[in-house]
CSV table of C-alpha atoms in Angstrom, one decimal:
chain,number,residue,atom,x,y,z
A,1,MET,CA,32.4,-78.1,13.7
A,2,SER,CA,34.4,-80.1,16.2
A,3,ARG,CA,34.8,-78.9,19.7
A,4,HIS,CA,38.6,-78.2,18.9
A,5,HIS,CA,37.8,-76.0,15.9
A,6,PHE,CA,35.3,-74.1,18.2
A,7,PHE,CA,37.6,-73.4,20.9
A,8,LEU,CA,40.5,-72.1,18.3
A,9,SER,CA,37.8,-69.7,16.9
A,10,PHE,CA,36.6,-68.3,20.1
A,11,ARG,CA,40.3,-68.1,21.2
A,12,SER,CA,41.2,-66.0,18.1
A,13,PHE,CA,38.1,-63.8,18.6
A,14,ILE,CA,39.1,-63.0,22.3
A,15,LEU,CA,42.6,-62.2,21.2
A,16,PHE,CA,41.7,-59.9,18.6
A,17,GLU,CA,38.8,-58.3,20.9
A,18,PRO,CA,41.0,-55.4,22.7
A,19,ALA,CA,42.2,-54.0,18.7
A,20,LEU,CA,38.4,-54.2,17.9
A,21,ARG,CA,37.4,-52.1,21.0
A,22,ARG,CA,40.4,-49.7,20.2
A,23,SER,CA,39.2,-49.0,16.7
A,24,CYS,CA,35.7,-48.4,18.0
A,25,GLN,CA,36.8,-46.0,20.7
A,26,GLN,CA,38.6,-44.0,17.9
A,27,ARG,CA,35.6,-43.9,15.7
A,28,THR,CA,33.7,-42.8,19.0
A,29,PHE,CA,35.9,-39.8,19.7
A,30,SER,CA,36.3,-38.3,16.4
A,31,ALA,CA,33.8,-35.5,16.0
A,32,SER,CA,32.4,-34.5,12.7
A,33,PRO,CA,32.7,-30.5,11.9
A,34,ARG,CA,29.0,-30.2,12.7
A,35,ILE,CA,29.3,-31.7,16.1
A,36,ARG,CA,32.2,-29.5,16.9
A,37,SER,CA,30.2,-26.4,15.8
A,38,VAL,CA,27.4,-27.0,18.1
A,39,GLU,CA,29.8,-27.8,21.1
A,40,ALA,CA,31.8,-24.5,19.9
A,41,SER,CA,28.3,-22.6,20.0
A,42,ARG,CA,27.0,-24.1,23.5
A,43,PRO,CA,27.2,-20.8,25.8
A,44,ALA,CA,29.9,-21.6,29.1
A,45,PRO,CA,28.3,-21.8,32.3
A,46,GLN,CA,27.7,-18.9,34.2
A,47,THR,CA,30.0,-18.1,37.4
A,48,PRO,CA,27.6,-18.5,40.3
A,49,ALA,CA,26.6,-15.2,41.8
A,50,GLN,CA,27.8,-14.5,45.5
A,51,LYS,CA,25.1,-15.6,47.7
A,52,GLN,CA,22.8,-12.9,49.0
A,53,PHE,CA,22.8,-14.0,52.6
A,54,PRO,CA,25.7,-12.8,54.2
A,55,HIS,CA,26.4,-15.3,57.1
A,56,ARG,CA,27.6,-18.6,57.8
A,57,LEU,CA,25.0,-20.8,59.1
A,58,PRO,CA,24.9,-23.8,61.6
A,59,GLU,CA,25.6,-26.9,59.9
A,60,GLY,CA,24.8,-29.5,62.3
A,61,ARG,CA,27.7,-31.5,63.9
A,62,GLY,CA,30.7,-29.9,65.4
A,63,ASP,CA,29.0,-26.6,65.5
A,64,GLU,CA,27.9,-26.6,69.0
A,65,GLU,CA,30.1,-23.3,69.6
A,66,PHE,CA,28.1,-21.7,67.1
A,67,GLU,CA,27.2,-18.0,67.7
A,68,PRO,CA,24.9,-15.7,65.9
A,69,LYS,CA,26.3,-12.4,64.6
A,70,MET,CA,24.7,-9.4,63.6
A,71,LEU,CA,23.1,-9.2,60.3
A,72,GLY,CA,25.1,-6.4,59.0
A,73,ARG,CA,24.4,-5.6,55.3
A,74,PRO,CA,20.8,-5.4,53.8
A,75,ILE,CA,19.1,-8.4,52.5
A,76,GLY,CA,16.3,-8.6,49.9
A,77,PHE,CA,15.9,-8.2,46.3
A,78,LYS,CA,17.4,-5.3,43.9
A,79,HIS,CA,14.0,-4.7,42.1
A,80,PRO,CA,10.8,-3.9,43.7
A,81,PRO,CA,8.1,-6.5,44.0
A,82,LYS,CA,5.1,-6.7,41.6
A,83,ALA,CA,1.5,-8.2,42.2
A,84,GLY,CA,1.3,-11.7,40.9
A,85,ASP,CA,5.1,-12.5,41.1
A,86,ASN,CA,5.7,-15.9,43.0
A,87,SER,CA,2.2,-17.0,42.2
A,88,GLY,CA,3.7,-20.9,41.4
A,89,LYS,CA,1.8,-20.7,38.3
A,90,ASP,CA,3.5,-20.9,34.6
A,91,THR,CA,2.2,-17.8,33.0
A,92,ARG,CA,4.9,-18.5,29.9
A,93,SER,CA,3.4,-18.5,26.4
A,94,LEU,CA,4.1,-21.6,24.5
A,95,SER,CA,7.0,-19.9,22.6
A,96,LYS,CA,8.5,-18.8,25.9
A,97,LYS,CA,8.4,-22.4,27.1
A,98,ARG,CA,10.0,-23.5,23.9
A,99,GLU,CA,12.7,-21.1,24.2
A,100,ASP,CA,13.5,-21.8,27.7
A,101,PHE,CA,13.5,-25.6,27.0
A,102,VAL,CA,16.5,-25.2,24.8
A,103,ASP,CA,18.3,-22.7,26.9
A,104,TYR,CA,21.4,-24.2,28.4
A,105,ASP,CA,21.7,-21.7,31.2
A,106,LYS,CA,18.1,-22.3,32.0
A,107,HIS,CA,19.0,-25.9,32.6
A,108,ILE,CA,22.2,-25.2,34.7
A,109,GLU,CA,20.0,-22.7,36.9
A,110,LYS,CA,17.3,-25.6,37.4
A,111,ARG,CA,19.8,-28.2,38.1
A,112,LYS,CA,21.3,-25.8,40.9
A,113,ASP,CA,18.1,-25.4,42.5
A,114,LEU,CA,17.1,-29.0,42.2
A,115,GLN,CA,20.7,-29.9,43.7
A,116,GLY,CA,20.2,-27.6,46.5
A,117,GLN,CA,16.7,-29.4,47.6
A,118,LEU,CA,18.1,-32.7,47.4
A,119,LEU,CA,21.7,-32.2,49.2
A,120,ARG,CA,19.9,-30.3,52.2
A,121,PRO,CA,19.2,-33.4,54.8
A,122,TYR,CA,15.6,-33.4,55.7
A,123,PHE,CA,16.3,-33.4,59.7
A,124,MET,CA,18.8,-30.5,59.3
A,125,ASP,CA,16.6,-27.8,60.6
A,126,HIS,CA,15.6,-29.9,63.5
A,127,ARG,CA,19.1,-30.6,64.4
A,128,ASN,CA,20.0,-27.1,64.1
A,129,MET,CA,17.3,-25.9,66.6
A,130,LYS,CA,19.7,-26.9,69.7
A,131,TYR,CA,22.0,-23.9,68.5
A,132,GLN,CA,20.9,-20.8,70.1
A,133,ARG,CA,17.2,-22.2,69.4
A,134,GLY,CA,17.7,-21.8,65.6
A,135,LYS,CA,19.0,-18.0,66.0
A,136,ALA,CA,21.1,-17.6,62.6
A,137,TRP,CA,21.7,-13.9,63.0
A,138,ILE,CA,21.0,-10.9,65.2
A,139,GLY,CA,19.0,-7.7,64.4
A,140,ASN,CA,20.8,-4.5,63.8
A,141,ALA,CA,20.7,-1.9,66.4
A,142,ARG,CA,20.1,0.6,63.8
A,143,LEU,CA,17.8,0.5,60.5
A,144,PHE,CA,18.9,0.1,57.3
A,145,LYS,CA,19.2,3.7,55.2
A,146,ALA,CA,16.3,3.8,52.9
A,147,LYS,CA,18.9,4.3,49.9
A,148,PHE,CA,20.6,1.0,50.6
A,149,ALA,CA,17.9,-1.1,51.8
A,150,LEU,CA,16.3,-4.1,49.2
A,151,TYR,CA,13.0,-4.9,48.4
A,152,PHE,CA,10.8,-7.6,50.3
A,153,PRO,CA,9.4,-10.2,47.5
A,154,ASN,CA,5.8,-10.7,46.9
A,155,PHE,CA,4.0,-13.7,48.4
A,156,HIS,CA,1.0,-15.1,46.7
A,157,GLY,CA,-2.0,-16.7,48.7
A,158,PHE,CA,-5.0,-16.9,50.6
A,159,THR,CA,-6.3,-14.5,53.6
A,160,LEU,CA,-8.4,-15.6,56.6
A,161,GLU,CA,-10.7,-13.0,55.0
A,162,SER,CA,-11.2,-14.5,51.4
A,163,SER,CA,-10.9,-17.6,50.1
A,164,SER,CA,-9.6,-16.2,46.6
A,165,PRO,CA,-5.6,-15.9,46.5
A,166,THR,CA,-4.1,-12.4,46.9
A,167,ASP,CA,-0.9,-10.7,47.0
A,168,THR,CA,1.2,-9.5,49.9
A,169,THR,CA,2.8,-6.4,48.0
A,170,THR,CA,-1.0,-4.8,47.3
A,171,VAL,CA,-1.0,-5.0,51.5
A,172,LEU,CA,2.4,-3.7,51.9
A,173,ASN,CA,2.3,-0.8,49.7
A,174,GLY,CA,1.8,2.6,51.4
A,175,LYS,CA,2.2,1.2,54.7
A,176,VAL,CA,5.0,0.5,57.4
A,177,SER,CA,4.5,-3.1,58.0
A,178,ILE,CA,6.0,-5.6,60.5
A,179,VAL,CA,6.0,-8.6,58.5
A,180,SER,CA,6.1,-12.3,60.5
A,181,VAL,CA,7.1,-15.3,58.3
A,182,TYR,CA,6.8,-18.8,59.7
A,183,SER,CA,6.2,-22.4,59.0
A,184,SER,CA,5.5,-23.8,62.1
A,185,GLN,CA,4.0,-23.6,65.5
A,186,TRP,CA,7.4,-23.1,66.9
A,187,GLY,CA,8.1,-20.3,64.6
A,188,SER,CA,4.6,-18.7,65.4
A,189,ASN,CA,5.8,-18.5,69.0
A,190,GLN,CA,8.8,-17.0,68.3
A,191,VAL,CA,7.3,-14.3,66.2
A,192,GLU,CA,5.2,-13.7,69.4
A,193,THR,CA,8.2,-12.8,71.2
A,194,PHE,CA,8.8,-9.9,69.0
A,195,VAL,CA,5.1,-8.6,68.4
A,196,GLY,CA,3.2,-10.4,71.1
A,197,LYS,CA,1.0,-8.1,73.6
A,198,LYS,CA,2.4,-9.4,76.5
A,199,GLU,CA,6.0,-10.2,75.3
A,200,ASN,CA,6.7,-6.5,73.5
A,201,PRO,CA,4.0,-4.3,74.5
A,202,ALA,CA,5.9,-1.4,73.3
A,203,VAL,CA,5.4,-2.8,69.4
A,204,GLU,CA,1.7,-3.2,70.3
A,205,ALA,CA,1.4,0.4,71.4
A,206,ALA,CA,3.3,1.5,68.3
A,207,LEU,CA,0.7,-0.2,65.7
A,208,ALA,CA,-2.2,1.4,67.9
A,209,ALA,CA,-0.9,4.9,67.5
A,210,TYR,CA,-0.8,4.7,63.7
A,211,PRO,CA,-4.2,3.4,62.6
A,212,GLY,CA,-4.4,2.8,59.1
A,213,VAL,CA,-0.5,3.4,58.6
A,214,ALA,CA,1.3,0.9,60.6
A,215,GLN,CA,0.0,-2.5,60.6
A,216,ARG,CA,1.0,-6.6,61.4
A,217,VAL,CA,1.3,-9.0,58.7
A,218,ASP,CA,1.2,-12.6,59.1
A,219,ILE,CA,2.7,-15.3,56.3
A,220,ASN,CA,2.3,-18.8,57.3
A,221,VAL,CA,4.3,-20.8,54.6
A,222,GLU,CA,3.2,-24.5,54.2
A,223,GLU,CA,4.5,-26.4,50.9
A,224,ASN,CA,3.7,-29.9,52.5
A,225,TRP,CA,0.2,-31.0,51.0
A,226,LEU,CA,-0.7,-33.1,54.3
A,227,LYS,CA,0.2,-30.1,56.5
A,228,GLN,CA,-2.0,-27.7,54.1
A,229,MET,CA,-4.8,-30.2,54.5
A,230,LEU,CA,-4.6,-29.8,58.5
A,231,LEU,CA,-4.2,-25.8,58.1
A,232,TRP,CA,-7.3,-25.6,56.1
A,233,LEU,CA,-8.9,-28.1,58.5
A,234,PHE,CA,-8.2,-25.8,61.5
A,235,LYS,CA,-8.7,-22.5,59.7
A,236,PRO,CA,-12.4,-21.8,61.4
A,237,ASN,CA,-10.3,-22.1,64.6
A,238,LEU,CA,-7.4,-19.8,63.1
A,239,ARG,CA,-10.0,-17.4,62.4
A,240,LYS,CA,-11.2,-17.3,66.3
A,241,VAL,CA,-7.8,-16.9,67.8
A,242,THR,CA,-6.7,-14.1,65.1
A,243,PRO,CA,-8.3,-10.6,65.8
A,244,LYS,CA,-10.9,-9.7,63.2
A,245,ASP,CA,-8.9,-6.6,61.9
A,246,ARG,CA,-5.8,-9.0,60.9
A,247,HIS,CA,-7.9,-11.5,58.9
A,248,GLY,CA,-6.9,-9.5,55.6
A,249,LYS,CA,-3.2,-9.5,56.6
A,250,TYR,CA,-2.9,-13.3,57.5
A,251,PHE,CA,-1.7,-15.0,54.6
A,252,ILE,CA,-1.5,-18.8,54.0
A,253,VAL,CA,0.9,-19.3,51.1
A,254,THR,CA,1.3,-23.0,50.0
A,255,LYS,CA,3.4,-22.2,46.7
A,256,GLY,CA,5.8,-20.0,44.9
A,257,VAL,CA,8.0,-19.8,47.5
A,258,SER,CA,11.6,-20.5,45.7
A,259,ASN,CA,15.1,-21.2,46.9
A,260,GLU,CA,16.2,-18.0,45.6
A,261,ILE,CA,13.6,-16.1,47.8
A,262,ARG,CA,14.5,-18.3,50.9
A,263,GLU,CA,18.2,-17.4,50.4
A,264,THR,CA,17.7,-13.8,49.6
A,265,ILE,CA,15.8,-12.9,53.1
A,266,GLY,CA,17.0,-15.3,55.0
A,267,LEU,CA,14.5,-18.2,55.2
A,268,ILE,CA,17.3,-20.6,54.3
A,269,ALA,CA,18.6,-20.4,57.7
A,270,ASN,CA,16.1,-22.5,59.2
A,271,ALA,CA,12.4,-23.4,57.9
A,272,LYS,CA,11.3,-24.1,61.5
A,273,VAL,CA,12.2,-20.8,63.2
A,274,GLY,CA,10.0,-17.5,62.8
A,275,TYR,CA,11.5,-14.4,61.0
A,276,VAL,CA,10.3,-10.6,61.5
A,277,TYR,CA,10.9,-8.2,58.9
A,278,LEU,CA,10.2,-4.3,59.4
A,279,VAL,CA,9.2,-3.2,55.9
A,280,ASP,CA,8.7,0.5,54.9
A,281,GLU,CA,6.0,1.9,52.6
A,282,LYS,CA,7.7,1.2,49.6
A,283,CYS,CA,8.2,-2.6,50.5
A,284,ARG,CA,12.1,-2.2,51.3
A,285,ILE,CA,13.5,-4.1,54.2
A,286,ARG,CA,14.7,-1.9,56.7
A,287,TRP,CA,15.5,-4.3,59.6
A,288,ALA,CA,15.2,-8.1,59.8
A,289,ALA,CA,15.6,-10.5,63.0
A,290,CYS,CA,14.7,-14.2,63.8
A,291,ALA,CA,14.1,-16.9,66.2
A,292,ASP,CA,13.5,-15.5,69.9
A,293,ALA,CA,13.6,-12.0,70.5
A,294,SER,CA,16.5,-10.3,72.6
A,295,GLU,CA,15.4,-7.0,74.4
A,296,LYS,CA,17.6,-5.0,72.5
A,297,GLU,CA,15.6,-6.3,69.5
A,298,LYS,CA,12.1,-5.8,71.0
A,299,ARG,CA,13.4,-2.2,71.7
A,300,THR,CA,14.8,-1.5,68.1
A,301,LEU,CA,11.6,-3.2,66.4
A,302,SER,CA,9.4,-0.6,68.2
A,303,GLU,CA,11.5,2.3,67.9
A,304,GLY,CA,11.8,1.5,64.0
A,305,VAL,CA,8.2,1.6,63.6
A,306,HIS,CA,8.1,5.2,64.5
A,307,TRP,CA,10.8,5.9,62.9
A,308,LEU,CA,9.5,4.7,59.5
A,309,VAL,CA,5.9,6.4,60.3
A,310,ASP,CA,7.7,9.8,60.7
A,311,GLU,CA,10.2,9.1,57.4
A,312,ARG,CA,7.0,8.1,55.4
A,313,ASN,CA,5.1,11.2,56.6
A,314,LYS,CA,7.7,13.8,55.8
A,315,PRO,CA,7.0,13.8,52.2
A,316,LEU,CA,3.4,14.4,52.8
A,317,ILE,CA,3.8,17.2,55.2
A,318,SER,CA,6.2,19.2,52.9
A,319,SER,CA,3.8,18.4,50.0
A,320,ALA,CA,0.9,20.1,52.3
A,321,THR,CA,3.0,22.8,53.3
A,322,GLN,CA,3.8,23.4,49.8
A,323,ALA,CA,0.2,23.5,48.5
A,324,ASP,CA,-0.9,25.5,51.1
A,325,SER,CA,2.1,28.3,50.3
A,326,LEU,CA,0.6,28.0,46.6
A,327,GLN,CA,-2.8,28.9,47.9
A,328,SER,CA,-1.9,31.8,50.1
């Protein structure tokens, strides 16, 4: 074939190429009845639920005038926690895994969770520390009423007392608890402004007044594997500085803390600050605060311990009185 004939053949191919492409496009977009039925049967994505946490949080640049507001409404989960929840282990059966694998809503939910993790800037929490030292909200002046209060989730981890994993729910049930949650030394220091002997002696006195009924529980959350190694390395020193009667109530949690948990109880605000929750004997969050404690928050927390212990003992006293009246 001469060069001239080759050029003409190539030119004709180029000129007819758009028509060829149009016919391919028409075939591509023509769906068979079977494909249509699959598309029709696919469930529409669910409308995202309203965020549990009620406040706008500091967002970084341009937020220098951020002022934390009072928490207002209750935070927590609608259903009571169970031991074994949020352990980080996949306990589903093979059939359940297969069912979830083809579940469209499950994929959408997982995608949103991954998007939340990827879109959150790594240094955002560090930057937000300059706004009110990381304080995202102010603790209420009063406790949440029992009938409106929501539940504190179960955390699964190791304690300073035992090397086998256990659940926070088994420790919280039946007792009035001040639960501290933190992931850094900064957060631990902020928690001490609420419950430390020197910083808030009234809380220490309230806990000492009700031995076996009121307690302090610490939850140290560390999901970074490198920091986990350092934490385990310094665990003997941690035992020394922590009173022995609190070893069984000091939890080290390395997995199972989902974005849903963080958002529902307010940990999403800033992972570097400390959080304090006053939890009643039924694992309901009756009061919550974060970052550095104000004098008003210190007073509310100490008075709240007395209030919840009295509230817990009322049914016991009334049942004991009824038993005495029946016996007499």
